[in-house]
PDB file of C-alpha atoms and ligand atoms in Angstrom:
ATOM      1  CA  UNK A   1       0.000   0.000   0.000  1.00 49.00           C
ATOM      2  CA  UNK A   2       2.513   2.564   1.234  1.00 51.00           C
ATOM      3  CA  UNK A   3       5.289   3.356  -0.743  1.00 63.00           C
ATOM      4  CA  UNK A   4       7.602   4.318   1.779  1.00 84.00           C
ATOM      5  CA  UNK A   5       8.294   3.704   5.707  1.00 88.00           C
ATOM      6  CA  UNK A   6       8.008   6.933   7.070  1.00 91.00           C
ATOM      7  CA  UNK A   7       4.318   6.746   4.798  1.00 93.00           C
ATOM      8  CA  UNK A   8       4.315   3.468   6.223  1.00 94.00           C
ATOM      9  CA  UNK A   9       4.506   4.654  10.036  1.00 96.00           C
ATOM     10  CA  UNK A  10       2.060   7.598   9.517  1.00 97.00           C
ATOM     11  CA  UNK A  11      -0.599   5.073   8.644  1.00 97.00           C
ATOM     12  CA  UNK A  12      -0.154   3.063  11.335  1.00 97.00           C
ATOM     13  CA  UNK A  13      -0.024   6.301  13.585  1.00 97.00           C
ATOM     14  CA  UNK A  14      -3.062   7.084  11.794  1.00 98.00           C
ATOM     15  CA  UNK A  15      -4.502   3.536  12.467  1.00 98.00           C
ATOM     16  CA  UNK A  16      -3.707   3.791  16.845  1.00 98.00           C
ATOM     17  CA  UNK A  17      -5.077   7.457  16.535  1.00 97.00           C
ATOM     18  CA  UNK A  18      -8.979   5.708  15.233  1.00 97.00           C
ATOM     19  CA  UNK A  19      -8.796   6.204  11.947  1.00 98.00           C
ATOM     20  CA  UNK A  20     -10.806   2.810  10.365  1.00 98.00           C
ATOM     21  CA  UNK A  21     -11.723   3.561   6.934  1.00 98.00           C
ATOM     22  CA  UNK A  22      -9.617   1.703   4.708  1.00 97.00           C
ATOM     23  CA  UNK A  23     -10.772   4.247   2.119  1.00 98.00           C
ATOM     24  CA  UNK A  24      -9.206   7.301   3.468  1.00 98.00           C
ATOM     25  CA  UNK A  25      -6.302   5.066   4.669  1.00 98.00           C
ATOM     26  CA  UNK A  26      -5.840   3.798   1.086  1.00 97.00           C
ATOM     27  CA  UNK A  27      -5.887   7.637  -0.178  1.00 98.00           C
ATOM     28  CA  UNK A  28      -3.441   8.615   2.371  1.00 97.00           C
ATOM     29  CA  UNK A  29      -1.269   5.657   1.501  1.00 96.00           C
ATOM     30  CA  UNK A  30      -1.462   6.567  -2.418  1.00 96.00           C
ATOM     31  CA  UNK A  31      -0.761  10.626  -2.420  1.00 97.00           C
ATOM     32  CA  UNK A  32       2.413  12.147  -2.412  1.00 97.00           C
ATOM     33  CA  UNK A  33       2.302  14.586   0.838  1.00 98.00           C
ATOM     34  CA  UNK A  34       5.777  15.696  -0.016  1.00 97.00           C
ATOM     35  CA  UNK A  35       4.748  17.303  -3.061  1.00 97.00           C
ATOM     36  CA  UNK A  36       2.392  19.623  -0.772  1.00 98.00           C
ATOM     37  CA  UNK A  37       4.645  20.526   1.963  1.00 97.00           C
ATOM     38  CA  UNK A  38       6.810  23.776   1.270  1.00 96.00           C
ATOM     39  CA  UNK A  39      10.212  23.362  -0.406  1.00 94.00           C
ATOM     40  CA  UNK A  40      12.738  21.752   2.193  1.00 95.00           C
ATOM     41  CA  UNK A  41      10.678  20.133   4.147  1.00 96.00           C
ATOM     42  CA  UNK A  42      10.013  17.188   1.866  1.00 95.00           C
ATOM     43  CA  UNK A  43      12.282  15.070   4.760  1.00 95.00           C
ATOM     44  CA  UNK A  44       9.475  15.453   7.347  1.00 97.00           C
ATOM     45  CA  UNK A  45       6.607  15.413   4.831  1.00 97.00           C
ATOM     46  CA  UNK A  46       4.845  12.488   6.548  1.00 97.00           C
ATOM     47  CA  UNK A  47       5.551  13.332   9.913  1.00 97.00           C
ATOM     48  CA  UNK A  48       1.886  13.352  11.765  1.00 97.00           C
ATOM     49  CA  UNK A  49       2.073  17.127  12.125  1.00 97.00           C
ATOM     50  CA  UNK A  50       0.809  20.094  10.440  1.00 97.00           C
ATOM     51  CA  UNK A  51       3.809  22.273   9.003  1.00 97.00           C
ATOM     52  CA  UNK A  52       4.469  25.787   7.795  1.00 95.00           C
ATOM     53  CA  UNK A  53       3.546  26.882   3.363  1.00 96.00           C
ATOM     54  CA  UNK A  54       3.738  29.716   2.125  1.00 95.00           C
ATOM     55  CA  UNK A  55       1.903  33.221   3.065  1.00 96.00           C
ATOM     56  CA  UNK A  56       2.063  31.783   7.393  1.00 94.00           C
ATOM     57  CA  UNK A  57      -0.187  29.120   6.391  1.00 96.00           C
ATOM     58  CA  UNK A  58       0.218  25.428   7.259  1.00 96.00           C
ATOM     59  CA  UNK A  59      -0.266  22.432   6.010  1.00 97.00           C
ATOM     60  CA  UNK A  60      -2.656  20.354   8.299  1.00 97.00           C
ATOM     61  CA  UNK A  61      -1.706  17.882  10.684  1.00 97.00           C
ATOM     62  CA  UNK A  62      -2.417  14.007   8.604  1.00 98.00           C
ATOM     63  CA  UNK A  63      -4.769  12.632  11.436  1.00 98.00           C
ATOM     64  CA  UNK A  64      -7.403  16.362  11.307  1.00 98.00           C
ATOM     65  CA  UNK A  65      -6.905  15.800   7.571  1.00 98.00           C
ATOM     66  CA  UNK A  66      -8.260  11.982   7.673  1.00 98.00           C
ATOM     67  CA  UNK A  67     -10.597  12.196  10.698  1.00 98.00           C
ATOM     68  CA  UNK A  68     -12.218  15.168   8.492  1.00 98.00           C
ATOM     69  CA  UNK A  69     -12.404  13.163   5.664  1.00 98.00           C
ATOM     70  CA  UNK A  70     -13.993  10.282   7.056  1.00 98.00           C
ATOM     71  CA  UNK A  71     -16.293  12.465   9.305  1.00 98.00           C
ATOM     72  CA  UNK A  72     -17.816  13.105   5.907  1.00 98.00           C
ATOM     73  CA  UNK A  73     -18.953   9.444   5.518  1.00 97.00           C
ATOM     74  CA  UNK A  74     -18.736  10.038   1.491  1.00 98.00           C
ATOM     75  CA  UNK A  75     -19.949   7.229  -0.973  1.00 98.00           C
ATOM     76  CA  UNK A  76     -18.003   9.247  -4.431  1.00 98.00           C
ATOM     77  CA  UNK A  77     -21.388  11.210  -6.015  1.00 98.00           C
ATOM     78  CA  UNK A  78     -20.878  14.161  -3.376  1.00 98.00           C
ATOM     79  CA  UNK A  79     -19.874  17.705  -3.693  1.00 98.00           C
ATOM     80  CA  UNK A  80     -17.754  19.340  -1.050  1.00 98.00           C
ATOM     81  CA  UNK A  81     -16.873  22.688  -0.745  1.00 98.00           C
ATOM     82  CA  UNK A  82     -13.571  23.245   1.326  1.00 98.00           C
ATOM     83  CA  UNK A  83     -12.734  26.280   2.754  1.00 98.00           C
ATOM     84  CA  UNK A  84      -9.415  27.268   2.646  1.00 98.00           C
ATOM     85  CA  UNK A  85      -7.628  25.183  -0.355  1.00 98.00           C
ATOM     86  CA  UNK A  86      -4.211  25.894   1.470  1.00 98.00           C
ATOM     87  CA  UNK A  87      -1.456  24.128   0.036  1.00 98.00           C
ATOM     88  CA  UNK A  88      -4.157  21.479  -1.805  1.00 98.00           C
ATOM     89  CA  UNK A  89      -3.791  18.487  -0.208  1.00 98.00           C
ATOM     90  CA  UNK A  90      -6.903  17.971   1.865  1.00 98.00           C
ATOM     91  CA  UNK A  91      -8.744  18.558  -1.209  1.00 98.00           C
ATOM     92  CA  UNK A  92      -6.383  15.726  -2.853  1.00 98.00           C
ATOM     93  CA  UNK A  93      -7.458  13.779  -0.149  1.00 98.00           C
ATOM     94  CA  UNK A  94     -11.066  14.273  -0.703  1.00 98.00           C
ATOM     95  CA  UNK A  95     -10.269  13.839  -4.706  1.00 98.00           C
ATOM     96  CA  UNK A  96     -11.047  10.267  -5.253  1.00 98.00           C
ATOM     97  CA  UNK A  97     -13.717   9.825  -2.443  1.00 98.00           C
ATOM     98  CA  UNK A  98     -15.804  12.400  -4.027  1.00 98.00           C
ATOM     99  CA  UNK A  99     -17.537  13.645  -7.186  1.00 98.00           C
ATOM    100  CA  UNK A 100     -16.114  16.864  -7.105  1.00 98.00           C
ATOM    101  CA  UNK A 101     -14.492  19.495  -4.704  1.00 98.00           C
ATOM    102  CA  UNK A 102     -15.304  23.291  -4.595  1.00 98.00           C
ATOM    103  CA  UNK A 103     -12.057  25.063  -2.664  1.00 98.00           C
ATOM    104  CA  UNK A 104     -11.857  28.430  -2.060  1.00 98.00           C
ATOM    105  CA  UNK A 105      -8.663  30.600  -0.740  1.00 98.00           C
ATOM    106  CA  UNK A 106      -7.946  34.216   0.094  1.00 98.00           C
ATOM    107  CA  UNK A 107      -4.309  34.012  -1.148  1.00 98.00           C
ATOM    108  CA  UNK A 108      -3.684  33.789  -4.776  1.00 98.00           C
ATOM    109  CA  UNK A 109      -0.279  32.297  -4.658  1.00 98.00           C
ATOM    110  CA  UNK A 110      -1.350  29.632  -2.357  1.00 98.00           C
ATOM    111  CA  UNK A 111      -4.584  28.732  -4.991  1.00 98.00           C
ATOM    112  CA  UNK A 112      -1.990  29.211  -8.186  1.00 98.00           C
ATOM    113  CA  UNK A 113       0.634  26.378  -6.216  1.00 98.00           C
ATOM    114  CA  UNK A 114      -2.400  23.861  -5.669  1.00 98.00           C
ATOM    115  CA  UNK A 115      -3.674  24.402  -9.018  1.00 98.00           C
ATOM    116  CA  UNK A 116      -0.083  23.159 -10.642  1.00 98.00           C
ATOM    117  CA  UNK A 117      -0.155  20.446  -7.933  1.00 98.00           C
ATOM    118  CA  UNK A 118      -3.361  19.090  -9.062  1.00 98.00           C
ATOM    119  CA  UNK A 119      -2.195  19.519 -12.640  1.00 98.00           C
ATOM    120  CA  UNK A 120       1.368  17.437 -11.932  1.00 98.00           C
ATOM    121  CA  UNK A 121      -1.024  14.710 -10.161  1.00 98.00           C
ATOM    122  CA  UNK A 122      -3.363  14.637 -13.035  1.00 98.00           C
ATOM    123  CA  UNK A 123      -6.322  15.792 -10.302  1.00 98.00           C
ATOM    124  CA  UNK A 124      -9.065  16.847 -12.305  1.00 98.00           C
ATOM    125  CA  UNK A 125     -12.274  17.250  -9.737  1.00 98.00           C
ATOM    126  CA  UNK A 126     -10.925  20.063  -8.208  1.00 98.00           C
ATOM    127  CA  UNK A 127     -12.336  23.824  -8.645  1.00 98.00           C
ATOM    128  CA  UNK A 128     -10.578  26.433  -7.301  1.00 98.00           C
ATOM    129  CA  UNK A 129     -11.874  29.806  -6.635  1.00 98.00           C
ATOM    130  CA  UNK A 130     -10.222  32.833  -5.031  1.00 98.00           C
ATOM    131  CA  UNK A 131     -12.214  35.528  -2.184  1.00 97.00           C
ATOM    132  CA  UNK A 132     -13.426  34.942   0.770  1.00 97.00           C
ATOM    133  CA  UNK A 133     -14.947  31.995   2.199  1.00 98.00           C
ATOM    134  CA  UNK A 134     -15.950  32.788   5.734  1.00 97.00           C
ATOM    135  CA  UNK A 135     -19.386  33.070   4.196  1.00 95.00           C
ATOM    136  CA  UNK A 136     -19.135  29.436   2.863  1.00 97.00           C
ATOM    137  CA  UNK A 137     -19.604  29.790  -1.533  1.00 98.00           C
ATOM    138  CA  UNK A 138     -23.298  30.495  -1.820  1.00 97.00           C
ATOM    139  CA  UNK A 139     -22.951  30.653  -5.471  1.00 97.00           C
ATOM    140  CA  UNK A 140     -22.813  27.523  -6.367  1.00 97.00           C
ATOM    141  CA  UNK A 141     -24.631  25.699  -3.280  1.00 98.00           C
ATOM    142  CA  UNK A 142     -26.173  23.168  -2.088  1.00 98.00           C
ATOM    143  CA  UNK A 143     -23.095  20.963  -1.069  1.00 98.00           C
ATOM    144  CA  UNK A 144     -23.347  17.621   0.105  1.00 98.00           C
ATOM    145  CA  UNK A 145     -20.019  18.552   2.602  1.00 98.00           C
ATOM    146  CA  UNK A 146     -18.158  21.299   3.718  1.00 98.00           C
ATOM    147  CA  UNK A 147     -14.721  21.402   5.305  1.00 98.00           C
ATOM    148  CA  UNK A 148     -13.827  24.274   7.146  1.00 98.00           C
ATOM    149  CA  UNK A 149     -10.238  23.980   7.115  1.00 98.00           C
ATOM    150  CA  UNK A 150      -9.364  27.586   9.367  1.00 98.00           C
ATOM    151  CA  UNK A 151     -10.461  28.170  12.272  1.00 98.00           C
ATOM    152  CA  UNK A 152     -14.519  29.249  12.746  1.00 97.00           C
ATOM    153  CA  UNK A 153     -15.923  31.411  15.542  1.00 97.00           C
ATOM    154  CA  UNK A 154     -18.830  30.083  17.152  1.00 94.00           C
ATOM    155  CA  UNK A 155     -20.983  32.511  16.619  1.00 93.00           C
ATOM    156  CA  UNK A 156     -24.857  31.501  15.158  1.00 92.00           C
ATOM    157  CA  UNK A 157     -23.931  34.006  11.713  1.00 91.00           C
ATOM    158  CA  UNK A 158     -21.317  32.292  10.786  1.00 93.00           C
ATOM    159  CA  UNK A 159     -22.259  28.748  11.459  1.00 94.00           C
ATOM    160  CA  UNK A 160     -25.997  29.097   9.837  1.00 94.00           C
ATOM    161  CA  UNK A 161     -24.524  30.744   6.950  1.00 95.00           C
ATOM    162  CA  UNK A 162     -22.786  27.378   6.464  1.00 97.00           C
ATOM    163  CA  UNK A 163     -25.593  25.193   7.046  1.00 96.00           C
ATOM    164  CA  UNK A 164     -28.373  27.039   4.989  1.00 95.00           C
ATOM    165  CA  UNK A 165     -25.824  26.296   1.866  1.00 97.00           C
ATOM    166  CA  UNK A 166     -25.798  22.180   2.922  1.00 98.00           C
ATOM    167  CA  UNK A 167     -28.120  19.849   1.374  1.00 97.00           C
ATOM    168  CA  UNK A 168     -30.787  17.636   4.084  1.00 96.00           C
ATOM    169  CA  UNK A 169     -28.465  14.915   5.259  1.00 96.00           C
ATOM    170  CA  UNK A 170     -25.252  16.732   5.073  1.00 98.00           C
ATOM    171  CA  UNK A 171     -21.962  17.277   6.676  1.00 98.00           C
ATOM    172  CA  UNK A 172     -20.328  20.255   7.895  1.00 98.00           C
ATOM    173  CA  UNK A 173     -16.591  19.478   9.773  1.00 98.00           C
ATOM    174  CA  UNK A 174     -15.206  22.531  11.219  1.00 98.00           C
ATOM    175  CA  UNK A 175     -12.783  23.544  14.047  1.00 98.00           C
ATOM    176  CA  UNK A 176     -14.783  25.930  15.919  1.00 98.00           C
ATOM    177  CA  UNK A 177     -13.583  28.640  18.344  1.00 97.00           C
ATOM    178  CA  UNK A 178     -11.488  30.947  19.005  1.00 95.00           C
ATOM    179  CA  UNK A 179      -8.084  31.583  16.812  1.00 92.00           C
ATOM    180  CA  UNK A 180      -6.290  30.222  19.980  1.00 93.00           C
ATOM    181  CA  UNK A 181      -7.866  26.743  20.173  1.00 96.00           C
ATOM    182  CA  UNK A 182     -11.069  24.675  18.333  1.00 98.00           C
ATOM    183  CA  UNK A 183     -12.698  21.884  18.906  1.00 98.00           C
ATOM    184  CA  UNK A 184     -12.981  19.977  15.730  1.00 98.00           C
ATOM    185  CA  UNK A 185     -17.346  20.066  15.637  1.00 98.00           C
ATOM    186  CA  UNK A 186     -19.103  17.316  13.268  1.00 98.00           C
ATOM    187  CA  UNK A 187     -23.016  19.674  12.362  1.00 98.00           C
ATOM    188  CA  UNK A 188     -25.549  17.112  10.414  1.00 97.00           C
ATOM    189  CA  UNK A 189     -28.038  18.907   8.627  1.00 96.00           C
ATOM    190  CA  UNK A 190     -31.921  17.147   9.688  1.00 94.00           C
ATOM    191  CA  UNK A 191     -35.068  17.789   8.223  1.00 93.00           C
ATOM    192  CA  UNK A 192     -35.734  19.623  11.797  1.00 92.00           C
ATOM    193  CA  UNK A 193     -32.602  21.628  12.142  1.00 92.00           C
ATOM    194  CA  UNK A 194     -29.104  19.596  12.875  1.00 95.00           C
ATOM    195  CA  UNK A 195     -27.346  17.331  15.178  1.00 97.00           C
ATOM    196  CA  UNK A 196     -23.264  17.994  16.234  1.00 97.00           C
ATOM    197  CA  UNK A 197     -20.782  15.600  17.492  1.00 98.00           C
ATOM    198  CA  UNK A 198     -17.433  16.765  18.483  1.00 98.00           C
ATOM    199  CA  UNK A 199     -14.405  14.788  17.342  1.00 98.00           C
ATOM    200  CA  UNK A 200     -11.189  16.470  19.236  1.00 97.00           C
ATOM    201  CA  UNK A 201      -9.880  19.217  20.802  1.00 97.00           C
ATOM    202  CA  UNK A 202      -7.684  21.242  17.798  1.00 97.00           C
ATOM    203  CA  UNK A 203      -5.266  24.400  16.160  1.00 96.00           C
ATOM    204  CA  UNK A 204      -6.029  25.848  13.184  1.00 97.00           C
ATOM    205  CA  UNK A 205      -4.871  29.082  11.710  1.00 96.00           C
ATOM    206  CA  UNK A 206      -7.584  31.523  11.895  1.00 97.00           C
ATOM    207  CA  UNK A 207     -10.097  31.771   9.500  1.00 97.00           C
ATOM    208  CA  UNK A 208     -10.247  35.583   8.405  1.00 96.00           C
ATOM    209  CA  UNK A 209     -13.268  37.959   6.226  1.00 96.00           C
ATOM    210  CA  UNK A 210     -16.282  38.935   6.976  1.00 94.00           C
ATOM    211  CA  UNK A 211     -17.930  36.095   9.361  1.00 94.00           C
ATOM    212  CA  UNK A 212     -14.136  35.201  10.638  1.00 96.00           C
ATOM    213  CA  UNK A 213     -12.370  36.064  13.321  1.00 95.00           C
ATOM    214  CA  UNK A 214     -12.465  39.489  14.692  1.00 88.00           C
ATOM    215  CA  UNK A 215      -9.106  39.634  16.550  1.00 70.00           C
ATOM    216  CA  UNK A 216      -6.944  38.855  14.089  1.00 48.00           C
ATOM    217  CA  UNK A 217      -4.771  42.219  12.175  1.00 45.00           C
ATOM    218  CA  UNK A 218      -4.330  40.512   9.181  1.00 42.00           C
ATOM    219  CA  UNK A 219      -8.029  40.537   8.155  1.00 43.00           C
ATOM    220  CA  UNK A 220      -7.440  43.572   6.213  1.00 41.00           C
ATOM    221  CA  UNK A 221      -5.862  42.014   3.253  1.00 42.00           C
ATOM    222  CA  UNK A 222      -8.444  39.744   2.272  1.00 43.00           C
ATOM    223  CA  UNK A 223      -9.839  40.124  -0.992  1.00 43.00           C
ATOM    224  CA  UNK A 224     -13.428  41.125  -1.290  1.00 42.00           C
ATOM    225  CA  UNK A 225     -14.439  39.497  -4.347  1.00 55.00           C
ATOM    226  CA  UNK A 226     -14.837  35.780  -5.167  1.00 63.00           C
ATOM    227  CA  UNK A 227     -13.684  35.019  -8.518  1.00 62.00           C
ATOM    228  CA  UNK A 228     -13.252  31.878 -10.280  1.00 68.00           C
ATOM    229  CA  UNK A 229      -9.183  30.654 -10.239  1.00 65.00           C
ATOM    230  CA  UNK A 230      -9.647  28.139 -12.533  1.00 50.00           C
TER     231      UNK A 230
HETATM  232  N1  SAH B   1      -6.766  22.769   3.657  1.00 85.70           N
HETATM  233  C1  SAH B   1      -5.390  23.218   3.675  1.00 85.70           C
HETATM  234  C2  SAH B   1      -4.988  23.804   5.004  1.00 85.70           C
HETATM  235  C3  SAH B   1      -5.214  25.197   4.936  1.00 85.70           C
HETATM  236  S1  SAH B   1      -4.660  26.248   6.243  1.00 85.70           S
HETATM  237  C4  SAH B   1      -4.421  22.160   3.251  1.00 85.70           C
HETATM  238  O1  SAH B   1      -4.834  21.015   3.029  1.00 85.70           O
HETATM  239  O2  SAH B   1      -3.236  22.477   3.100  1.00 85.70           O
HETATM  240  C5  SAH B   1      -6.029  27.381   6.139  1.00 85.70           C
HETATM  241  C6  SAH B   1      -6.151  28.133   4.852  1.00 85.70           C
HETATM  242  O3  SAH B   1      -7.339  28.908   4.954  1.00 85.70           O
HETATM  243  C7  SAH B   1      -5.014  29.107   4.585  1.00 85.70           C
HETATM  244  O4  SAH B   1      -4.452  28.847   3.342  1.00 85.70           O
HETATM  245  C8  SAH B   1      -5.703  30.468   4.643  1.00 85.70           C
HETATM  246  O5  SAH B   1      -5.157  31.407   3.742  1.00 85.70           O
HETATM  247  C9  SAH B   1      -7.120  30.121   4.264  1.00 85.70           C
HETATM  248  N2  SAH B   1      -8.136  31.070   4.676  1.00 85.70           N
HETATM  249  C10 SAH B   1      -8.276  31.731   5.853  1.00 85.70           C
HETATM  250  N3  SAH B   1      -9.372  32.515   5.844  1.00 85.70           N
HETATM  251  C11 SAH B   1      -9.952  32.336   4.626  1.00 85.70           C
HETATM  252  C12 SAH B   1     -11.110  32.876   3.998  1.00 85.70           C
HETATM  253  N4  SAH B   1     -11.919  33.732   4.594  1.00 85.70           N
HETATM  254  N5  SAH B   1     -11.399  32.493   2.737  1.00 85.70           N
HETATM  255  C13 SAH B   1     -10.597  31.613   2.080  1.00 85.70           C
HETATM  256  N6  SAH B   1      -9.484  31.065   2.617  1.00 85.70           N
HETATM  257  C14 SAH B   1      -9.164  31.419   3.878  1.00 85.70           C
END
């Protein structure tokens, strides 16, 4: 399955840490993380930690990128919307399990690096679009799943903007908080409202625009408009 052992060890890391479906295992085992990680750090590309890209962004940690995945239960007709395409590789993660994968980022060179990723790993679900996505991608809802992949305030605006752009029956995943700690919150959307489950305690950077968070001096540079990167 692997290809190499420090691959090797990160799935079995992945395997004490819970993770059980052999799906998201088997994607983990087959994509290249190296080619994600920023120049240089290709060594420790499959430690099971979350490590600096370009702009102060990171990478995500392997196990938040698989248990967010699988929290996601998909079946491979879905579409997901992911906020925050980062360096690409949760959304090459969610590639094969998936019909197709909305990502949005507020930094074009960040978008423009996952965009030649996907194109050097033949990834061809994948649409990228540049703005700001702490008000989800209304656009082109209803999604199936979204991944909030920064981290959310809990506040009732930003999470029902989310939810009113899910389909009945789906997932949102999102590390909800404050830009100093999340917990990692599972929302199902019911016919009556929705039902949350919390997975684990968690660090993302912070998710920044409009409906992000309100502490953070960077939120200035965000681009206002959402235009399509692809
Ligand atoms: N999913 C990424 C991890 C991304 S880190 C990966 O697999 O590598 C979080 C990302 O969210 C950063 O790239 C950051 O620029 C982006 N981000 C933060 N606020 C955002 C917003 N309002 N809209 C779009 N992207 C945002």
């Amino acid at each position: 399955m692997a290809s190499n052992p420090p691959q090797e060890e990160l799935l079995r890391a992945l395997r004490d840490q819970g993770i059980t479906s052999e799906q998201v295992l088997d994607v983990i085992a087959k994509t290249p993380r190296e080619k994600f990680v920023a120049a240089g750090q290709e060594s420790v590309a499959y430690n099971n930690t979350a490590l600096p890209i370009d702009c102060d962004q990171t990478i995500s940690q392997p196990l938040i990128v698989a248990m967010m995945t699988e929290a996601l239960e998909l079946t491979g007709t879905e579409r997901v919307l992911e906020i925050g395409t980062g360096s690409g590789y949760q959304a090459a993660i969610l590639s094969p399990l998936c019909r197709e994968i909305l990502s949005i980022e507020r930094h074009r060179e960040l978008s423009e690096q996952a965009a030649a990723r996907f194109a050097d790993l033949g990834i061809d679900n994948v649409r990228l679009f540049l703005g700001d996505g702490s008000l989800g991608l209304p656009s082109e809802a209803p999604y199936d799943g979204i991944l909030v992949t920064a981290a959310m305030p809990e506040t009732n605006e930003t999470i029902g903007a989310f939810l009113r752009q899910l389909r009945e029956g789906g997932r949102l995943v999102a590390p909800v908080g404050s830009a100093k700690g999340q917990t990692l919150r599972v929302y199902e959307r019911t016919p009556h409202g929705y039902e949350t489950r919390d997975l684990c305690e968690c660090r993302f950077v912070p998710l920044i625009g409009e409906h992000g968070q309100t502490t953070d001096d960077d939120a200035n540079a965000a681009p206002t408009d959402t235009e399509d990167a692809t």
